[in-house]
Tab-separated table of C-alpha atoms in Angstrom:
chain	number	residue	atom	x	y	z
A	1	MET	CA	-166.543	84.798	-111.114
A	2	LYS	CA	-162.947	85.565	-109.096
A	3	ARG	CA	-160.487	86.906	-110.865
A	4	LEU	CA	-157.062	84.228	-109.412
A	5	LEU	CA	-153.757	87.105	-109.372
A	6	LYS	CA	-150.821	86.355	-111.014
A	7	ARG	CA	-148.222	83.946	-108.843
A	8	LEU	CA	-144.755	85.540	-108.440
A	9	GLN	CA	-142.527	82.005	-107.826
A	10	ALA	CA	-142.181	83.511	-104.369
A	11	ILE	CA	-142.394	84.128	-100.431
A	12	THR	CA	-144.460	86.992	-101.070
A	13	ASP	CA	-147.326	84.252	-102.738
A	14	VAL	CA	-148.130	85.019	-99.603
A	15	PRO	CA	-150.633	87.552	-98.505
A	16	GLY	CA	-148.936	90.165	-96.911
A	17	ILE	CA	-145.420	89.377	-97.524
A	18	LYS	CA	-143.106	92.241	-98.544
A	19	VAL	CA	-139.662	91.529	-99.330
A	20	GLY	CA	-136.943	94.725	-99.270
A	21	HIS	CA	-133.409	94.191	-100.267
A	22	ASP	CA	-130.648	96.534	-99.341
A	23	SER	CA	-126.819	96.199	-100.536
A	24	ASP	CA	-123.624	97.400	-100.814
A	25	PRO	CA	-121.452	96.097	-103.567
A	26	LYS	CA	-118.783	97.703	-103.265
A	27	ALA	CA	-118.512	96.523	-99.423
A	28	LEU	CA	-120.574	93.346	-100.408
A	29	THR	CA	-122.456	92.699	-97.747
A	30	GLY	CA	-126.396	94.153	-97.137
A	31	CYS	CA	-129.670	92.424	-95.381
A	32	THR	CA	-132.652	91.582	-96.552
A	33	VAL	CA	-135.390	92.420	-94.222
A	34	ILE	CA	-139.680	89.937	-94.998
A	35	LEU	CA	-142.201	91.959	-93.647
A	36	CYS	CA	-145.063	90.319	-92.550
A	37	GLU	CA	-147.040	94.517	-90.626
A	38	GLU	CA	-149.919	92.633	-88.660
A	39	GLY	CA	-147.966	90.115	-87.860
A	40	ALA	CA	-147.498	86.494	-87.382
A	41	VAL	CA	-146.824	83.538	-85.682
A	42	GLY	CA	-143.738	82.518	-85.295
A	43	ALA	CA	-140.715	79.880	-85.008
A	44	ILE	CA	-137.376	78.702	-85.472
A	45	ASP	CA	-135.039	75.603	-86.347
A	46	ILE	CA	-131.506	76.395	-85.641
A	47	ARG	CA	-129.130	72.908	-86.104
A	48	GLY	CA	-126.067	74.533	-86.258
A	49	THR	CA	-124.069	75.212	-83.569
A	50	ALA	CA	-122.238	78.318	-85.223
A	51	THR	CA	-125.448	80.528	-84.950
A	52	ASP	CA	-125.711	84.391	-85.533
A	53	THR	CA	-128.962	85.907	-83.560
A	54	ARG	CA	-131.392	88.357	-82.259
A	55	GLN	CA	-134.951	88.143	-80.619
A	56	ILE	CA	-135.269	85.248	-81.660
A	57	ASP	CA	-136.831	83.844	-77.774
A	58	ALA	CA	-140.409	85.955	-78.979
A	59	LEU	CA	-140.601	82.360	-80.455
A	60	THR	CA	-140.706	80.248	-78.437
A	61	HIS	CA	-144.156	79.157	-76.878
A	62	LEU	CA	-144.124	80.229	-74.217
A	63	HIS	CA	-142.559	83.471	-74.755
A	64	LEU	CA	-145.360	86.624	-73.224
A	65	VAL	CA	-145.679	87.410	-77.345
A	66	ASP	CA	-147.753	86.083	-79.338
A	67	LYS	CA	-146.776	87.785	-82.725
A	68	ILE	CA	-143.288	88.741	-84.649
A	69	HIS	CA	-143.776	91.619	-87.676
A	70	ALA	CA	-140.466	91.050	-89.088
A	71	ILE	CA	-137.627	88.652	-89.507
A	72	LEU	CA	-134.269	90.155	-90.752
A	73	LEU	CA	-131.147	88.485	-92.560
A	74	ALA	CA	-128.202	90.214	-92.634
A	75	GLY	CA	-124.555	90.144	-93.490
A	76	GLY	CA	-121.291	90.842	-90.148
A	77	SER	CA	-122.163	88.137	-88.266
A	78	ALA	CA	-122.635	89.413	-85.215
A	79	PHE	CA	-122.406	93.883	-86.513
A	80	GLY	CA	-124.899	92.824	-88.615
A	81	LEU	CA	-127.351	92.888	-85.864
A	82	ASP	CA	-127.485	96.503	-85.569
A	83	ALA	CA	-129.351	96.632	-88.855
A	84	ALA	CA	-132.355	95.042	-86.972
A	85	GLY	CA	-133.056	98.851	-85.256
A	86	GLY	CA	-133.494	99.739	-88.580
A	87	VAL	CA	-135.956	97.189	-88.941
A	88	MET	CA	-138.187	98.459	-85.045
A	89	THR	CA	-137.144	102.231	-86.472
A	90	TYR	CA	-139.384	102.012	-89.390
A	91	LEU	CA	-142.350	99.446	-87.999
A	92	GLU	CA	-142.415	101.806	-84.590
A	93	GLU	CA	-143.415	105.033	-87.367
A	94	SER	CA	-145.519	102.431	-89.109
A	95	GLY	CA	-147.412	102.244	-85.832
A	96	LYS	CA	-146.870	97.800	-86.062
A	97	GLY	CA	-146.563	96.007	-82.852
A	98	PHE	CA	-147.016	94.736	-79.686
A	99	ASP	CA	-148.807	96.365	-77.731
A	100	VAL	CA	-147.304	98.470	-74.904
A	101	ILE	CA	-149.287	101.822	-73.990
A	102	LYS	CA	-146.573	104.645	-74.862
A	103	THR	CA	-146.085	102.886	-78.000
A	104	LYS	CA	-145.292	99.584	-80.398
A	105	ILE	CA	-142.340	97.788	-80.014
A	106	PRO	CA	-142.402	95.855	-83.525
A	107	ILE	CA	-140.746	92.386	-82.879
A	108	VAL	CA	-138.236	91.497	-85.421
A	109	PRO	CA	-135.879	87.586	-85.336
A	110	THR	CA	-132.974	88.617	-86.759
A	111	ALA	CA	-129.955	86.504	-87.325
A	112	VAL	CA	-127.202	87.015	-90.119
A	113	ILE	CA	-124.642	85.020	-92.074
A	114	TYR	CA	-120.033	85.622	-91.804
A	115	ASP	CA	-119.556	87.562	-95.610
A	116	PHE	CA	-116.218	89.175	-94.864
A	117	GLY	CA	-114.432	86.949	-96.652
A	118	ILE	CA	-115.222	88.350	-99.854
A	119	GLY	CA	-115.972	92.137	-98.501
A	120	ASP	CA	-114.571	94.257	-97.326
A	121	PHE	CA	-115.451	93.665	-92.999
A	122	ARG	CA	-115.331	97.478	-91.977
A	123	VAL	CA	-118.768	98.149	-93.464
A	124	ARG	CA	-122.115	96.370	-92.345
A	125	PRO	CA	-125.606	96.058	-92.386
A	126	ASP	CA	-126.081	98.899	-90.301
A	127	HIS	CA	-129.377	100.811	-88.737
A	128	GLN	CA	-129.736	102.859	-92.212
A	129	MET	CA	-129.534	99.825	-93.511
A	130	GLY	CA	-132.065	97.362	-91.848
A	131	TYR	CA	-134.310	100.816	-92.619
A	132	GLN	CA	-134.034	101.377	-96.291
A	133	ALA	CA	-134.720	97.554	-97.145
A	134	CYS	CA	-137.983	97.642	-95.716
A	135	LEU	CA	-138.455	100.977	-97.633
A	136	ASN	CA	-137.486	99.119	-100.266
A	137	ALA	CA	-139.777	96.009	-99.351
A	138	SER	CA	-142.719	95.090	-101.723
A	139	LYS	CA	-143.766	91.845	-102.944
A	140	LYS	CA	-141.259	91.300	-106.258
A	141	VAL	CA	-138.811	89.991	-104.473
A	142	GLU	CA	-134.983	89.404	-106.628
A	143	GLU	CA	-132.711	87.004	-106.244
A	144	GLY	CA	-129.149	86.613	-106.182
A	145	SER	CA	-126.065	88.209	-104.908
A	146	VAL	CA	-128.143	91.113	-103.315
A	147	GLY	CA	-129.335	91.942	-99.551
A	148	VAL	CA	-128.143	89.087	-97.310
A	149	GLY	CA	-127.138	87.959	-100.632
A	150	THR	CA	-124.837	90.126	-102.159
A	151	GLY	CA	-121.300	88.282	-100.312
A	152	ALA	CA	-122.573	84.699	-99.609
A	153	THR	CA	-120.217	81.774	-100.771
A	154	VAL	CA	-119.810	78.143	-100.978
A	155	GLY	CA	-117.647	74.811	-101.017
A	156	LYS	CA	-115.276	76.137	-98.782
A	157	LEU	CA	-113.814	72.937	-97.705
A	158	PHE	CA	-109.901	74.522	-99.325
A	159	GLY	CA	-111.017	78.134	-98.986
A	160	MET	CA	-112.134	80.730	-100.466
A	161	GLU	CA	-109.716	81.126	-103.090
A	162	ARG	CA	-111.170	78.023	-104.483
A	163	ALA	CA	-115.002	78.416	-103.148
A	164	MET	CA	-117.870	80.187	-105.307
A	165	LYS	CA	-120.565	82.600	-105.230
A	166	GLY	CA	-124.003	81.952	-102.921
A	167	GLY	CA	-127.299	84.466	-103.120
A	168	VAL	CA	-130.294	84.955	-102.243
A	169	GLY	CA	-133.693	82.256	-103.710
A	170	THR	CA	-135.989	81.948	-103.280
A	171	SER	CA	-139.917	80.169	-104.641
A	172	SER	CA	-143.445	79.132	-103.734
A	173	THR	CA	-146.253	76.521	-104.251
A	174	ARG	CA	-148.959	75.691	-103.813
A	175	GLY	CA	-150.991	72.898	-102.003
A	176	PRO	CA	-155.188	72.034	-101.140
A	177	LYS	CA	-157.675	74.370	-100.607
A	178	GLY	CA	-156.375	77.769	-101.078
A	179	LEU	CA	-153.043	76.898	-99.460
A	180	ILE	CA	-150.220	78.541	-100.290
A	181	VAL	CA	-146.549	77.869	-98.704
A	182	GLY	CA	-143.025	80.191	-99.462
A	183	ALA	CA	-139.784	79.746	-99.415
A	184	LEU	CA	-136.765	82.341	-99.142
A	185	VAL	CA	-133.130	81.635	-98.254
A	186	VAL	CA	-129.541	83.120	-98.397
A	187	VAL	CA	-127.092	79.905	-98.857
A	188	ASN	CA	-123.421	80.895	-97.581
A	189	ALA	CA	-122.645	77.551	-97.410
A	190	PHE	CA	-119.117	75.449	-96.202
A	191	GLY	CA	-120.189	72.368	-98.846
A	192	ASP	CA	-121.470	72.468	-102.334
A	193	VAL	CA	-125.442	72.609	-103.493
A	194	VAL	CA	-125.839	70.022	-105.283
A	195	GLU	CA	-128.591	69.154	-107.742
A	196	SER	CA	-130.753	66.534	-105.881
A	197	HIS	CA	-131.903	65.075	-109.307
A	198	SER	CA	-128.987	64.344	-111.193
A	199	ASN	CA	-126.744	64.076	-108.711
A	200	GLN	CA	-124.508	66.871	-110.409
A	201	ILE	CA	-123.126	69.619	-108.121
A	202	LEU	CA	-124.746	73.699	-108.984
A	203	ALA	CA	-121.471	75.761	-107.017
A	204	GLY	CA	-119.313	73.871	-104.462
A	205	ALA	CA	-115.329	73.649	-103.734
A	206	ARG	CA	-113.061	73.513	-107.757
A	207	LYS	CA	-110.625	70.967	-108.083
A	208	SER	CA	-107.819	74.715	-107.705
A	209	LYS	CA	-108.339	78.572	-107.644
A	210	GLU	CA	-107.804	78.610	-111.386
A	211	SER	CA	-110.230	75.533	-112.468
A	212	THR	CA	-113.937	75.403	-112.999
A	213	GLN	CA	-114.712	72.213	-112.120
A	214	PHE	CA	-115.251	70.446	-108.961
A	215	ALA	CA	-113.546	69.465	-106.067
A	216	ASN	CA	-116.546	67.351	-104.277
A	217	SER	CA	-116.050	68.134	-100.573
A	218	PRO	CA	-117.391	65.515	-99.136
A	219	LYS	CA	-115.099	62.965	-101.948
A	220	TRP	CA	-111.666	64.638	-100.279
A	221	MET	CA	-113.609	64.665	-96.594
A	222	LYS	CA	-114.147	61.324	-96.081
A	223	LYS	CA	-110.723	60.747	-97.074
A	224	GLY	CA	-109.436	63.081	-94.752
A	225	VAL	CA	-109.228	66.848	-95.772
A	226	THR	CA	-110.556	68.711	-92.656
A	227	ARG	CA	-110.586	72.526	-91.927
A	228	LYS	CA	-110.543	72.159	-88.044
A	229	ARG	CA	-109.844	75.588	-86.963
A	230	PHE	CA	-112.340	78.925	-86.287
A	231	GLY	CA	-111.077	81.771	-86.595
A	232	VAL	CA	-110.448	82.416	-90.325
A	233	ALA	CA	-112.827	83.009	-93.506
A	234	HIS	CA	-114.037	80.481	-94.924
A	235	SER	CA	-114.780	78.543	-91.663
A	236	PHE	CA	-117.789	81.162	-91.279
A	237	ASN	CA	-120.862	79.558	-93.120
A	238	THR	CA	-124.709	79.242	-93.001
A	239	THR	CA	-127.387	79.057	-94.412
A	240	LEU	CA	-130.254	81.251	-92.909
A	241	GLY	CA	-134.051	79.987	-94.597
A	242	VAL	CA	-137.366	81.647	-94.148
A	243	ILE	CA	-140.754	79.767	-94.735
A	244	ALA	CA	-144.211	81.397	-95.616
A	245	THR	CA	-147.580	80.051	-95.303
A	246	ASN	CA	-151.478	81.655	-95.069
A	247	ALA	CA	-153.162	78.554	-93.564
A	248	HIS	CA	-153.269	79.048	-89.601
A	249	LEU	CA	-150.050	77.861	-86.919
A	250	THR	CA	-150.165	78.152	-83.359
A	251	LYS	CA	-146.279	78.210	-82.310
A	252	LYS	CA	-145.891	74.589	-81.873
A	253	GLU	CA	-147.473	73.882	-85.062
A	254	ALA	CA	-145.527	76.431	-87.495
A	255	HIS	CA	-142.196	75.163	-85.538
A	256	GLN	CA	-143.034	71.107	-86.367
A	257	VAL	CA	-143.432	73.198	-89.304
A	258	ALA	CA	-139.302	74.418	-89.839
A	259	GLN	CA	-138.456	70.901	-88.308
A	260	ILE	CA	-139.902	68.715	-91.587
A	261	ALA	CA	-138.922	72.362	-94.290
A	262	HIS	CA	-135.445	72.277	-93.186
A	263	SER	CA	-135.068	68.068	-94.172
A	264	GLY	CA	-134.735	69.679	-97.271
A	265	LEU	CA	-131.454	71.394	-97.386
A	266	PRO	CA	-129.337	67.935	-96.719
A	267	LYS	CA	-131.099	67.322	-99.763
A	268	ILE	CA	-129.286	70.231	-101.961
A	269	ILE	CA	-126.178	71.053	-100.058
A	270	CYS	CA	-123.378	68.329	-98.477
A	271	PRO	CA	-122.137	68.767	-96.280
A	272	LEU	CA	-124.632	70.243	-93.959
A	273	HIS	CA	-124.967	71.118	-90.477
A	274	THR	CA	-121.023	71.175	-90.052
A	275	THR	CA	-119.408	72.384	-86.825
A	276	PHE	CA	-118.461	75.923	-88.623
A	277	ASP	CA	-122.135	76.213	-90.172
A	278	GLY	CA	-124.467	78.490	-88.565
A	279	ASP	CA	-127.716	76.708	-90.408
A	280	LEU	CA	-131.388	77.307	-89.168
A	281	ILE	CA	-135.021	77.906	-90.307
A	282	PHE	CA	-138.046	80.011	-89.904
A	283	ALA	CA	-141.570	79.532	-90.282
A	284	LEU	CA	-144.026	82.032	-90.480
A	285	SER	CA	-147.889	81.445	-90.284
A	286	TYR	CA	-149.695	84.601	-91.585
A	287	GLY	CA	-153.070	83.907	-92.644
A	288	LYS	CA	-156.751	82.187	-91.338
A	289	LYS	CA	-156.768	78.873	-93.745
A	290	LYS	CA	-156.572	75.563	-92.663
A	291	GLY	CA	-154.026	73.612	-93.113
A	292	ASP	CA	-152.214	69.959	-92.456
A	293	VAL	CA	-148.952	70.654	-90.199
A	294	ASN	CA	-146.933	68.157	-92.161
A	295	THR	CA	-148.484	68.973	-95.637
A	296	ILE	CA	-147.296	72.641	-94.563
A	297	GLY	CA	-143.856	71.172	-93.720
A	298	LEU	CA	-143.349	69.132	-97.098
A	299	LEU	CA	-144.154	71.685	-99.855
A	300	GLY	CA	-142.051	73.741	-97.163
A	301	GLU	CA	-139.160	71.634	-98.135
A	302	GLY	CA	-140.122	71.072	-101.745
A	303	VAL	CA	-139.842	75.114	-101.845
A	304	LEU	CA	-136.733	75.508	-99.660
A	305	ILE	CA	-135.084	72.782	-102.361
A	306	GLU	CA	-135.998	75.054	-105.143
A	307	SER	CA	-135.476	77.888	-103.191
A	308	VAL	CA	-131.243	76.979	-102.636
A	309	LYS	CA	-130.950	76.239	-105.750
A	310	ARG	CA	-131.902	79.396	-107.611
A	311	ALA	CA	-130.002	81.259	-104.914
A	312	VAL	CA	-126.773	79.909	-106.498
A	313	ILE	CA	-127.858	79.936	-110.281
A	314	LYS	CA	-128.846	83.098	-110.027
A	315	ALA	CA	-126.292	84.829	-107.935
A	316	LYS	CA	-122.924	87.065	-109.465
A	317	GLY	CA	-119.223	86.857	-108.540
A	318	PHE	CA	-118.570	90.177	-109.432
A	319	GLY	CA	-114.897	89.593	-111.557
A	320	ILE	CA	-114.350	89.072	-107.885
A	321	ILE	CA	-115.168	85.228	-107.128
A	322	PRO	CA	-116.534	82.699	-109.704
A	323	ALA	CA	-119.876	81.889	-110.332
A	324	TYR	CA	-122.924	79.169	-111.160
A	325	GLN	CA	-122.976	81.129	-114.576
A	326	ASP	CA	-118.968	81.999	-115.172
A	327	VAL	CA	-118.490	78.232	-114.731
A	328	LYS	CA	-121.577	77.596	-117.480
A	329	ARG	CA	-120.316	79.409	-119.522
A	330	LYS	CA	-117.214	78.060	-119.457
A	331	ASN	CA	-117.209	75.034	-119.507
A	332	SER	CA	-119.274	75.293	-122.110
A	333	SER	CA	-116.900	76.700	-124.767
A	334	GLU	CA	-113.858	74.389	-123.659
């Protein structure tokens, strides 16, 4: 009888997927790599208007390259895109990439978040940090304020002083006939994170700088409170997600999975896809199982929602900005 492997409850339940973080807890920045070294079919669904990306052209169905070898999520805004070079170096040294005879060129689509709000903007993920994240990669995935989630924040309608801590979360589920779908997400949203079943706010804008009570961002926005400037710390926000499956998909089908799964974000983050957000979802097909696109997308939606929830629940505020656990502890003691 074939022994069943213990579930990791993470995107790394998909065979062949590994995740690595590298973090700078002083500067409050970092990066996270999702390795699929043998080559995965990749796609992307972009709905934010404030994205910063690299090498996503390889995810279009007309592009010559048919497989990617890693996805990198990094802090540091556009500066953090440099960390992709470290991932490419690691993969080239491992002999992984698109064969161009003289060498192999690793394909590493990359997206970044703006995490200068609470960290040191002079320190950004770089080549060395991207390389180290690959060295740290394993099947075990740390969550919360680590890697790309180190400086992530949420609930910035009233500015950073009334915001809360975001982070990285992951989850997975099993479908019919051995199908596995996993997700990893970094939550750095403008809006609030709202528990989808109870409609309770888990993390978001607070009533005042000292308060642990939630203001409810959508309510105030409907009353006319807005943030119009795209040039201050609280205006740069992004939720980045990765959906992975062991099903065999074409690029078009992977794109459809990303589109369907993306529908999970509005069920737990509100408001979402504002003019200040750079939200996007990657999809990875890394296996040979047969699976229905709609089923995979639906399962992806569920694990994406769970990953967002875990990202904020596991986050730490570092004594700088309140996290979910800080607010819960204070409210329960009052």
